[in-house]
């Protein structure tokens, strides 16, 4: 299903243009399991936020091959939905209404699938950045996915709930810390915390992938075609693959994130795993193969 007739008519009557990729952007079925990515919209980021500090002479031809000429980047935001007949699992919850006007469309995407927030049984967080966490609460500051069990890695939860994080994260990210603490505080009495390597749900294993944030988690999905939900361990389809060893200022610990990325892409390519990336194009579902000095992303 793309856009439900009910949603389309309501939107058209209001004279509002439908956002790009409002519906399920990409889907894969593995046995009884169905995995889809839903568009939460996109971000608008300065080029230097992603590529700042990288060697310009080597960076330029990579950007040219991908048609990046400067200005702003507009990475998509792909929220992963897993359904297997008994569970409806969201990996992250999008940006909500308070981060960027181009993001926060997950509720509309769910409506387009005729899926209500009350039907979601589990919410698993990769990390606490705004585009992954700030959609947690509704306009009344109540949990939007009221019937879901919420789960996050213990190290990530502790980091954002630590009052000292706001003073150590850096001025540019201070609002991230305040926003995460407020939202996680609203569910602190009901959230389940887990560790690296733990089977957080049957068929879903947590994999610590630190660097983008201190406790960032990816999730390995045990299916007929095994896959990994990457979150922001890989954040773009060009430099992160071609030169995964280059640190990026978009990561909180850029050196550690690069080390994590190199090992992760080696595993994904060697094991032939399907990957699902939050900011990768064409729905974010694909594979990776070795190429030249690094790797190549193969969407679809």
PDB file of C-alpha atoms in Angstrom:
ATOM      1  CA  UNK A   1       0.000   0.000   0.000  1.00  0.00           C
ATOM      2  CA  UNK A   2       1.188   3.524  -0.708  1.00  0.00           C
ATOM      3  CA  UNK A   3      -0.966   6.390   0.539  1.00  0.00           C
ATOM      4  CA  UNK A   4      -4.273   5.383   2.073  1.00  0.00           C
ATOM      5  CA  UNK A   5      -7.306   6.910   0.347  1.00  0.00           C
ATOM      6  CA  UNK A   6      -8.475   8.365   3.659  1.00  0.00           C
ATOM      7  CA  UNK A   7      -5.154  10.133   4.220  1.00  0.00           C
ATOM      8  CA  UNK A   8      -4.895  11.324   0.631  1.00  0.00           C
ATOM      9  CA  UNK A   9      -8.350  12.845   0.646  1.00  0.00           C
ATOM     10  CA  UNK A  10      -7.819  14.561   4.000  1.00  0.00           C
ATOM     11  CA  UNK A  11      -4.525  16.017   2.821  1.00  0.00           C
ATOM     12  CA  UNK A  12      -5.883  17.147  -0.524  1.00  0.00           C
ATOM     13  CA  UNK A  13      -8.882  18.782   1.108  1.00  0.00           C
ATOM     14  CA  UNK A  14      -6.552  20.795   3.315  1.00  0.00           C
ATOM     15  CA  UNK A  15      -4.592  21.957   0.283  1.00  0.00           C
ATOM     16  CA  UNK A  16      -1.346  20.485   1.638  1.00  0.00           C
ATOM     17  CA  UNK A  17       1.255  18.990  -0.686  1.00  0.00           C
ATOM     18  CA  UNK A  18       2.146  15.406   0.128  1.00  0.00           C
ATOM     19  CA  UNK A  19       5.704  15.150   1.501  1.00  0.00           C
ATOM     20  CA  UNK A  20       8.200  13.221  -0.601  1.00  0.00           C
ATOM     21  CA  UNK A  21       8.369   9.498   0.270  1.00  0.00           C
ATOM     22  CA  UNK A  22       5.601   9.648   2.830  1.00  0.00           C
ATOM     23  CA  UNK A  23       5.006   5.917   2.635  1.00  0.00           C
ATOM     24  CA  UNK A  24       6.983   2.703   2.848  1.00  0.00           C
ATOM     25  CA  UNK A  25      10.098   3.437   0.825  1.00  0.00           C
ATOM     26  CA  UNK A  26      11.652  -0.002   0.647  1.00  0.00           C
ATOM     27  CA  UNK A  27      10.572  -3.469   1.714  1.00  0.00           C
ATOM     28  CA  UNK A  28      12.124  -6.883   2.106  1.00  0.00           C
ATOM     29  CA  UNK A  29      10.438 -10.134   3.119  1.00  0.00           C
ATOM     30  CA  UNK A  30      12.362 -12.952   4.789  1.00  0.00           C
ATOM     31  CA  UNK A  31      10.256 -15.937   5.741  1.00  0.00           C
ATOM     32  CA  UNK A  32       7.388 -14.714   7.928  1.00  0.00           C
ATOM     33  CA  UNK A  33       9.203 -11.451   8.567  1.00  0.00           C
ATOM     34  CA  UNK A  34       8.580  -8.211   6.704  1.00  0.00           C
ATOM     35  CA  UNK A  35      10.986  -5.289   7.068  1.00  0.00           C
ATOM     36  CA  UNK A  36      10.148  -1.861   5.678  1.00  0.00           C
ATOM     37  CA  UNK A  37      11.649   1.580   5.906  1.00  0.00           C
ATOM     38  CA  UNK A  38       9.308   4.489   6.473  1.00  0.00           C
ATOM     39  CA  UNK A  39      10.222   8.040   5.569  1.00  0.00           C
ATOM     40  CA  UNK A  40      10.434  10.526   8.431  1.00  0.00           C
ATOM     41  CA  UNK A  41      11.375  13.193   5.864  1.00  0.00           C
ATOM     42  CA  UNK A  42      14.938  14.446   5.532  1.00  0.00           C
ATOM     43  CA  UNK A  43      17.553  16.600   7.219  1.00  0.00           C
ATOM     44  CA  UNK A  44      19.254  19.713   5.895  1.00  0.00           C
ATOM     45  CA  UNK A  45      22.922  19.757   6.910  1.00  0.00           C
ATOM     46  CA  UNK A  46      25.900  21.984   6.065  1.00  0.00           C
ATOM     47  CA  UNK A  47      28.457  20.157   3.937  1.00  0.00           C
ATOM     48  CA  UNK A  48      31.185  20.863   6.506  1.00  0.00           C
ATOM     49  CA  UNK A  49      29.141  19.092   9.194  1.00  0.00           C
ATOM     50  CA  UNK A  50      29.736  15.829   7.316  1.00  0.00           C
ATOM     51  CA  UNK A  51      32.965  16.383   5.351  1.00  0.00           C
ATOM     52  CA  UNK A  52      34.850  18.960   7.397  1.00  0.00           C
ATOM     53  CA  UNK A  53      38.512  18.113   7.934  1.00  0.00           C
ATOM     54  CA  UNK A  54      38.692  15.412   5.258  1.00  0.00           C
ATOM     55  CA  UNK A  55      41.609  15.591   2.752  1.00  0.00           C
ATOM     56  CA  UNK A  56      40.289  17.896   0.025  1.00  0.00           C
ATOM     57  CA  UNK A  57      42.291  16.511  -2.910  1.00  0.00           C
ATOM     58  CA  UNK A  58      40.988  12.979  -2.277  1.00  0.00           C
ATOM     59  CA  UNK A  59      37.527  14.074  -1.216  1.00  0.00           C
ATOM     60  CA  UNK A  60      36.770  16.208  -4.294  1.00  0.00           C
ATOM     61  CA  UNK A  61      36.573  13.375  -6.879  1.00  0.00           C
ATOM     62  CA  UNK A  62      34.362  11.302  -4.565  1.00  0.00           C
ATOM     63  CA  UNK A  63      31.906  14.165  -4.144  1.00  0.00           C
ATOM     64  CA  UNK A  64      31.998  14.889  -7.885  1.00  0.00           C
ATOM     65  CA  UNK A  65      31.092  11.271  -8.712  1.00  0.00           C
ATOM     66  CA  UNK A  66      28.068  11.586  -6.443  1.00  0.00           C
ATOM     67  CA  UNK A  67      26.989  14.988  -7.751  1.00  0.00           C
ATOM     68  CA  UNK A  68      27.750  16.895  -4.544  1.00  0.00           C
ATOM     69  CA  UNK A  69      28.845  20.389  -5.463  1.00  0.00           C
ATOM     70  CA  UNK A  70      28.520  22.260  -2.165  1.00  0.00           C
ATOM     71  CA  UNK A  71      25.759  23.963  -0.249  1.00  0.00           C
ATOM     72  CA  UNK A  72      23.617  21.727   1.937  1.00  0.00           C
ATOM     73  CA  UNK A  73      23.122  17.988   2.115  1.00  0.00           C
ATOM     74  CA  UNK A  74      19.630  16.529   2.464  1.00  0.00           C
ATOM     75  CA  UNK A  75      20.018  12.995   3.810  1.00  0.00           C
ATOM     76  CA  UNK A  76      16.809  10.953   4.062  1.00  0.00           C
ATOM     77  CA  UNK A  77      15.569   9.640   7.400  1.00  0.00           C
ATOM     78  CA  UNK A  78      14.521   5.972   7.176  1.00  0.00           C
ATOM     79  CA  UNK A  79      12.748   4.554  10.223  1.00  0.00           C
ATOM     80  CA  UNK A  80      12.753   0.747  10.157  1.00  0.00           C
ATOM     81  CA  UNK A  81       9.536  -1.191  10.771  1.00  0.00           C
ATOM     82  CA  UNK A  82       9.676  -4.953  11.391  1.00  0.00           C
ATOM     83  CA  UNK A  83       6.525  -7.078  11.440  1.00  0.00           C
ATOM     84  CA  UNK A  84       6.352 -10.854  11.822  1.00  0.00           C
ATOM     85  CA  UNK A  85       2.685 -11.522  12.571  1.00  0.00           C
ATOM     86  CA  UNK A  86       2.991 -11.219  16.359  1.00  0.00           C
ATOM     87  CA  UNK A  87       5.261  -8.181  16.785  1.00  0.00           C
ATOM     88  CA  UNK A  88       5.316  -4.704  15.298  1.00  0.00           C
ATOM     89  CA  UNK A  89       8.745  -3.226  16.020  1.00  0.00           C
ATOM     90  CA  UNK A  90      10.053   0.258  15.286  1.00  0.00           C
ATOM     91  CA  UNK A  91      13.780   0.925  15.295  1.00  0.00           C
ATOM     92  CA  UNK A  92      13.934   4.601  16.357  1.00  0.00           C
ATOM     93  CA  UNK A  93      10.995   7.004  16.227  1.00  0.00           C
ATOM     94  CA  UNK A  94      12.080   9.888  14.014  1.00  0.00           C
ATOM     95  CA  UNK A  95      12.504  13.560  14.807  1.00  0.00           C
ATOM     96  CA  UNK A  96       9.066  14.645  15.930  1.00  0.00           C
ATOM     97  CA  UNK A  97       7.881  18.224  15.500  1.00  0.00           C
ATOM     98  CA  UNK A  98      10.644  20.118  17.308  1.00  0.00           C
ATOM     99  CA  UNK A  99      13.848  19.398  15.383  1.00  0.00           C
ATOM    100  CA  UNK A 100      13.697  20.342  11.670  1.00  0.00           C
ATOM    101  CA  UNK A 101      10.699  21.323   9.538  1.00  0.00           C
ATOM    102  CA  UNK A 102      11.785  18.844   6.850  1.00  0.00           C
ATOM    103  CA  UNK A 103      11.633  15.882   9.258  1.00  0.00           C
ATOM    104  CA  UNK A 104       9.173  14.465  11.772  1.00  0.00           C
ATOM    105  CA  UNK A 105       6.803  12.767   9.311  1.00  0.00           C
ATOM    106  CA  UNK A 106       6.715   9.264  10.805  1.00  0.00           C
ATOM    107  CA  UNK A 107       3.127   9.536  12.047  1.00  0.00           C
ATOM    108  CA  UNK A 108       2.005  10.404   8.525  1.00  0.00           C
ATOM    109  CA  UNK A 109       3.944   7.453   7.129  1.00  0.00           C
ATOM    110  CA  UNK A 110       2.299   5.105   9.623  1.00  0.00           C
ATOM    111  CA  UNK A 111      -1.106   6.542   8.747  1.00  0.00           C
ATOM    112  CA  UNK A 112      -0.375   5.871   5.079  1.00  0.00           C
ATOM    113  CA  UNK A 113       0.069   2.195   6.010  1.00  0.00           C
ATOM    114  CA  UNK A 114      -3.111   2.260   8.123  1.00  0.00           C
ATOM    115  CA  UNK A 115      -0.964   1.440  11.143  1.00  0.00           C
ATOM    116  CA  UNK A 116      -1.718   3.289  14.380  1.00  0.00           C
ATOM    117  CA  UNK A 117       0.925   4.110  17.013  1.00  0.00           C
ATOM    118  CA  UNK A 118      -1.066   1.965  19.474  1.00  0.00           C
ATOM    119  CA  UNK A 119      -0.333  -1.116  17.344  1.00  0.00           C
ATOM    120  CA  UNK A 120       3.433  -0.816  17.789  1.00  0.00           C
ATOM    121  CA  UNK A 121       4.553  -3.460  20.300  1.00  0.00           C
ATOM    122  CA  UNK A 122       8.251  -2.558  20.672  1.00  0.00           C
ATOM    123  CA  UNK A 123      10.468   0.481  20.130  1.00  0.00           C
ATOM    124  CA  UNK A 124      14.230  -0.138  19.971  1.00  0.00           C
ATOM    125  CA  UNK A 125      16.585   2.849  19.916  1.00  0.00           C
ATOM    126  CA  UNK A 126      19.935   2.896  18.139  1.00  0.00           C
ATOM    127  CA  UNK A 127      20.925   6.138  19.917  1.00  0.00           C
ATOM    128  CA  UNK A 128      19.649   9.389  21.367  1.00  0.00           C
ATOM    129  CA  UNK A 129      20.195  11.997  18.643  1.00  0.00           C
ATOM    130  CA  UNK A 130      17.158  14.178  17.831  1.00  0.00           C
ATOM    131  CA  UNK A 131      16.295  12.639  14.442  1.00  0.00           C
ATOM    132  CA  UNK A 132      16.087   9.201  16.091  1.00  0.00           C
ATOM    133  CA  UNK A 133      14.563  10.020  19.486  1.00  0.00           C
ATOM    134  CA  UNK A 134      12.587  13.259  19.496  1.00  0.00           C
ATOM    135  CA  UNK A 135       9.501  11.638  17.958  1.00  0.00           C
ATOM    136  CA  UNK A 136       9.061   9.714  21.221  1.00  0.00           C
ATOM    137  CA  UNK A 137       6.439  12.055  22.723  1.00  0.00           C
ATOM    138  CA  UNK A 138       3.179  13.417  21.348  1.00  0.00           C
ATOM    139  CA  UNK A 139       1.997  17.042  21.525  1.00  0.00           C
ATOM    140  CA  UNK A 140       0.930  16.484  25.153  1.00  0.00           C
ATOM    141  CA  UNK A 141       4.391  15.160  26.133  1.00  0.00           C
ATOM    142  CA  UNK A 142       3.001  11.656  26.504  1.00  0.00           C
ATOM    143  CA  UNK A 143       4.649   8.626  24.872  1.00  0.00           C
ATOM    144  CA  UNK A 144       3.311   8.427  21.330  1.00  0.00           C
ATOM    145  CA  UNK A 145       3.681   4.639  21.194  1.00  0.00           C
ATOM    146  CA  UNK A 146       1.745   4.128  24.396  1.00  0.00           C
ATOM    147  CA  UNK A 147       1.430   0.337  24.247  1.00  0.00           C
ATOM    148  CA  UNK A 148       5.004  -0.370  23.174  1.00  0.00           C
ATOM    149  CA  UNK A 149       7.874  -1.676  25.241  1.00  0.00           C
ATOM    150  CA  UNK A 150      10.725   0.852  24.839  1.00  0.00           C
ATOM    151  CA  UNK A 151      14.322  -0.418  24.828  1.00  0.00           C
ATOM    152  CA  UNK A 152      17.766   1.236  24.678  1.00  0.00           C
ATOM    153  CA  UNK A 153      21.361   0.263  25.339  1.00  0.00           C
ATOM    154  CA  UNK A 154      22.328   0.965  28.937  1.00  0.00           C
ATOM    155  CA  UNK A 155      25.451   2.965  28.069  1.00  0.00           C
ATOM    156  CA  UNK A 156      23.498   5.211  25.695  1.00  0.00           C
ATOM    157  CA  UNK A 157      20.681   5.779  28.169  1.00  0.00           C
ATOM    158  CA  UNK A 158      23.108   6.587  30.978  1.00  0.00           C
ATOM    159  CA  UNK A 159      25.008   9.032  28.768  1.00  0.00           C
ATOM    160  CA  UNK A 160      21.965  11.116  27.871  1.00  0.00           C
ATOM    161  CA  UNK A 161      20.509  10.997  31.382  1.00  0.00           C
ATOM    162  CA  UNK A 162      23.780  12.194  32.935  1.00  0.00           C
ATOM    163  CA  UNK A 163      23.369  15.901  33.888  1.00  0.00           C
ATOM    164  CA  UNK A 164      27.049  16.490  33.016  1.00  0.00           C
ATOM    165  CA  UNK A 165      26.516  15.563  29.364  1.00  0.00           C
ATOM    166  CA  UNK A 166      25.140  19.010  28.522  1.00  0.00           C
ATOM    167  CA  UNK A 167      28.372  20.666  29.670  1.00  0.00           C
ATOM    168  CA  UNK A 168      30.735  18.189  27.985  1.00  0.00           C
ATOM    169  CA  UNK A 169      29.048  17.461  24.648  1.00  0.00           C
ATOM    170  CA  UNK A 170      30.020  20.780  23.055  1.00  0.00           C
ATOM    171  CA  UNK A 171      28.026  23.925  22.427  1.00  0.00           C
ATOM    172  CA  UNK A 172      26.661  22.820  19.032  1.00  0.00           C
ATOM    173  CA  UNK A 173      25.046  19.726  20.581  1.00  0.00           C
ATOM    174  CA  UNK A 174      23.842  21.089  23.918  1.00  0.00           C
ATOM    175  CA  UNK A 175      20.239  21.111  22.701  1.00  0.00           C
ATOM    176  CA  UNK A 176      20.645  17.424  21.799  1.00  0.00           C
ATOM    177  CA  UNK A 177      21.507  16.659  25.416  1.00  0.00           C
ATOM    178  CA  UNK A 178      18.634  18.665  26.880  1.00  0.00           C
ATOM    179  CA  UNK A 179      16.119  17.207  24.443  1.00  0.00           C
ATOM    180  CA  UNK A 180      17.235  13.630  24.999  1.00  0.00           C
ATOM    181  CA  UNK A 181      17.179  13.946  28.784  1.00  0.00           C
ATOM    182  CA  UNK A 182      13.662  15.387  28.757  1.00  0.00           C
ATOM    183  CA  UNK A 183      12.273  12.687  26.499  1.00  0.00           C
ATOM    184  CA  UNK A 184      14.036   9.739  28.096  1.00  0.00           C
ATOM    185  CA  UNK A 185      13.077  11.079  31.504  1.00  0.00           C
ATOM    186  CA  UNK A 186       9.424  10.783  30.489  1.00  0.00           C
ATOM    187  CA  UNK A 187       9.810   7.006  30.051  1.00  0.00           C
ATOM    188  CA  UNK A 188      12.565   6.338  32.603  1.00  0.00           C
ATOM    189  CA  UNK A 189      10.261   4.221  34.751  1.00  0.00           C
ATOM    190  CA  UNK A 190       9.220   1.971  31.882  1.00  0.00           C
ATOM    191  CA  UNK A 191      12.227   1.667  29.562  1.00  0.00           C
ATOM    192  CA  UNK A 192      14.162  -1.622  29.371  1.00  0.00           C
ATOM    193  CA  UNK A 193      17.957  -1.366  29.144  1.00  0.00           C
ATOM    194  CA  UNK A 194      20.268  -3.884  27.505  1.00  0.00           C
ATOM    195  CA  UNK A 195      23.955  -4.596  26.934  1.00  0.00           C
ATOM    196  CA  UNK A 196      26.169  -5.280  23.931  1.00  0.00           C
ATOM    197  CA  UNK A 197      25.641  -8.779  22.538  1.00  0.00           C
ATOM    198  CA  UNK A 198      22.330  -9.278  24.308  1.00  0.00           C
ATOM    199  CA  UNK A 199      19.374 -10.922  22.549  1.00  0.00           C
ATOM    200  CA  UNK A 200      17.032  -8.026  23.246  1.00  0.00           C
ATOM    201  CA  UNK A 201      14.115  -9.805  21.574  1.00  0.00           C
ATOM    202  CA  UNK A 202      13.890 -13.247  19.971  1.00  0.00           C
ATOM    203  CA  UNK A 203      15.831 -12.944  16.717  1.00  0.00           C
ATOM    204  CA  UNK A 204      17.181  -9.461  17.509  1.00  0.00           C
ATOM    205  CA  UNK A 205      20.708  -9.100  18.917  1.00  0.00           C
ATOM    206  CA  UNK A 206      22.310  -5.806  19.999  1.00  0.00           C
ATOM    207  CA  UNK A 207      25.716  -4.883  18.580  1.00  0.00           C
ATOM    208  CA  UNK A 208      27.652  -2.008  20.162  1.00  0.00           C
ATOM    209  CA  UNK A 209      28.849   0.335  17.407  1.00  0.00           C
ATOM    210  CA  UNK A 210      30.271   3.321  19.322  1.00  0.00           C
ATOM    211  CA  UNK A 211      31.603   6.613  18.024  1.00  0.00           C
ATOM    212  CA  UNK A 212      28.632   8.370  16.511  1.00  0.00           C
ATOM    213  CA  UNK A 213      27.469   8.440  20.122  1.00  0.00           C
ATOM    214  CA  UNK A 214      29.117   6.693  23.102  1.00  0.00           C
ATOM    215  CA  UNK A 215      26.598   3.854  23.325  1.00  0.00           C
ATOM    216  CA  UNK A 216      25.316   3.646  19.739  1.00  0.00           C
ATOM    217  CA  UNK A 217      23.779   0.244  18.939  1.00  0.00           C
ATOM    218  CA  UNK A 218      23.149  -1.625  15.731  1.00  0.00           C
ATOM    219  CA  UNK A 219      20.833  -4.640  15.639  1.00  0.00           C
ATOM    220  CA  UNK A 220      21.455  -7.992  13.969  1.00  0.00           C
ATOM    221  CA  UNK A 221      18.217  -9.567  12.728  1.00  0.00           C
ATOM    222  CA  UNK A 222      18.202 -13.367  12.544  1.00  0.00           C
ATOM    223  CA  UNK A 223      16.118 -14.217   9.490  1.00  0.00           C
ATOM    224  CA  UNK A 224      16.244 -16.388   6.388  1.00  0.00           C
ATOM    225  CA  UNK A 225      18.228 -13.475   4.930  1.00  0.00           C
ATOM    226  CA  UNK A 226      20.090 -12.030   7.941  1.00  0.00           C
ATOM    227  CA  UNK A 227      20.274  -8.251   8.130  1.00  0.00           C
ATOM    228  CA  UNK A 228      21.653  -5.498  10.308  1.00  0.00           C
ATOM    229  CA  UNK A 229      19.889  -2.285  11.315  1.00  0.00           C
ATOM    230  CA  UNK A 230      22.777   0.222  11.272  1.00  0.00           C
ATOM    231  CA  UNK A 231      21.312   3.392  12.717  1.00  0.00           C
ATOM    232  CA  UNK A 232      24.015   6.028  12.206  1.00  0.00           C
ATOM    233  CA  UNK A 233      27.041   3.745  12.328  1.00  0.00           C
ATOM    234  CA  UNK A 234      27.118   4.556   8.593  1.00  0.00           C
ATOM    235  CA  UNK A 235      25.605   7.927   7.730  1.00  0.00           C
ATOM    236  CA  UNK A 236      26.131   8.480   4.000  1.00  0.00           C
ATOM    237  CA  UNK A 237      26.379   6.390   0.796  1.00  0.00           C
ATOM    238  CA  UNK A 238      29.606   7.888  -0.561  1.00  0.00           C
ATOM    239  CA  UNK A 239      32.515   8.803   1.737  1.00  0.00           C
ATOM    240  CA  UNK A 240      31.542   6.435   4.555  1.00  0.00           C
ATOM    241  CA  UNK A 241      31.819   3.534   2.105  1.00  0.00           C
ATOM    242  CA  UNK A 242      34.674   4.628  -0.145  1.00  0.00           C
ATOM    243  CA  UNK A 243      36.816   5.864   2.763  1.00  0.00           C
ATOM    244  CA  UNK A 244      35.297   4.513   5.974  1.00  0.00           C
ATOM    245  CA  UNK A 245      38.565   5.276   7.785  1.00  0.00           C
ATOM    246  CA  UNK A 246      38.134   9.052   7.377  1.00  0.00           C
ATOM    247  CA  UNK A 247      36.811  10.698  10.557  1.00  0.00           C
ATOM    248  CA  UNK A 248      33.677  12.843  10.146  1.00  0.00           C
ATOM    249  CA  UNK A 249      32.608  15.748  12.379  1.00  0.00           C
ATOM    250  CA  UNK A 250      29.050  14.390  12.257  1.00  0.00           C
ATOM    251  CA  UNK A 251      30.215  11.741  14.759  1.00  0.00           C
ATOM    252  CA  UNK A 252      30.697  12.709  18.394  1.00  0.00           C
ATOM    253  CA  UNK A 253      33.927  10.684  18.647  1.00  0.00           C
ATOM    254  CA  UNK A 254      35.086  10.832  15.030  1.00  0.00           C
ATOM    255  CA  UNK A 255      38.157   8.594  15.405  1.00  0.00           C
ATOM    256  CA  UNK A 256      36.251   5.852  17.242  1.00  0.00           C
ATOM    257  CA  UNK A 257      33.359   6.040  14.762  1.00  0.00           C
ATOM    258  CA  UNK A 258      35.773   5.537  11.856  1.00  0.00           C
ATOM    259  CA  UNK A 259      37.311   2.513  13.574  1.00  0.00           C
ATOM    260  CA  UNK A 260      33.832   1.090  14.202  1.00  0.00           C
ATOM    261  CA  UNK A 261      32.780   1.729  10.586  1.00  0.00           C
ATOM    262  CA  UNK A 262      35.817  -0.065   9.128  1.00  0.00           C
ATOM    263  CA  UNK A 263      35.136  -3.194  11.173  1.00  0.00           C
ATOM    264  CA  UNK A 264      31.401  -3.095  10.556  1.00  0.00           C
ATOM    265  CA  UNK A 265      31.681  -2.784   6.770  1.00  0.00           C
ATOM    266  CA  UNK A 266      34.225  -5.592   6.734  1.00  0.00           C
ATOM    267  CA  UNK A 267      31.720  -7.852   8.504  1.00  0.00           C
ATOM    268  CA  UNK A 268      28.787  -6.802   6.323  1.00  0.00           C
ATOM    269  CA  UNK A 269      30.691  -7.458   3.101  1.00  0.00           C
ATOM    270  CA  UNK A 270      32.314 -10.708   4.277  1.00  0.00           C
ATOM    271  CA  UNK A 271      29.066 -12.187   5.595  1.00  0.00           C
ATOM    272  CA  UNK A 272      26.857 -10.850   2.782  1.00  0.00           C
ATOM    273  CA  UNK A 273      24.421  -9.317   5.259  1.00  0.00           C
ATOM    274  CA  UNK A 274      21.570  -7.080   4.167  1.00  0.00           C
ATOM    275  CA  UNK A 275      22.014  -3.648   5.713  1.00  0.00           C
ATOM    276  CA  UNK A 276      19.429  -1.046   6.651  1.00  0.00           C
ATOM    277  CA  UNK A 277      20.783   2.492   7.023  1.00  0.00           C
ATOM    278  CA  UNK A 278      18.878   5.395   8.546  1.00  0.00           C
ATOM    279  CA  UNK A 279      20.383   8.012   6.217  1.00  0.00           C
ATOM    280  CA  UNK A 280      21.099   5.913   3.119  1.00  0.00           C
ATOM    281  CA  UNK A 281      19.237   6.616  -0.153  1.00  0.00           C
ATOM    282  CA  UNK A 282      16.494   4.674  -1.941  1.00  0.00           C
ATOM    283  CA  UNK A 283      14.967   3.475   1.320  1.00  0.00           C
ATOM    284  CA  UNK A 284      18.276   2.535   2.902  1.00  0.00           C
ATOM    285  CA  UNK A 285      18.055  -1.233   2.309  1.00  0.00           C
ATOM    286  CA  UNK A 286      20.959  -2.771   0.403  1.00  0.00           C
ATOM    287  CA  UNK A 287      24.269  -4.586   0.629  1.00  0.00           C
ATOM    288  CA  UNK A 288      27.934  -3.662   0.618  1.00  0.00           C
ATOM    289  CA  UNK A 289      30.858  -5.012  -1.407  1.00  0.00           C
ATOM    290  CA  UNK A 290      34.591  -4.360  -1.376  1.00  0.00           C
ATOM    291  CA  UNK A 291      35.861  -1.793  -3.886  1.00  0.00           C
ATOM    292  CA  UNK A 292      39.282  -0.123  -4.303  1.00  0.00           C
ATOM    293  CA  UNK A 293      40.369   1.391  -0.956  1.00  0.00           C
ATOM    294  CA  UNK A 294      37.031   0.804   0.695  1.00  0.00           C
ATOM    295  CA  UNK A 295      33.560  -0.427  -0.149  1.00  0.00           C
ATOM    296  CA  UNK A 296      30.597   0.227  -2.385  1.00  0.00           C
ATOM    297  CA  UNK A 297      26.950   0.541  -1.346  1.00  0.00           C
ATOM    298  CA  UNK A 298      24.493  -1.462  -3.455  1.00  0.00           C
ATOM    299  CA  UNK A 299      20.923  -0.288  -2.823  1.00  0.00           C
ATOM    300  CA  UNK A 300      17.960  -2.589  -3.327  1.00  0.00           C
TER     301      UNK A 300
END
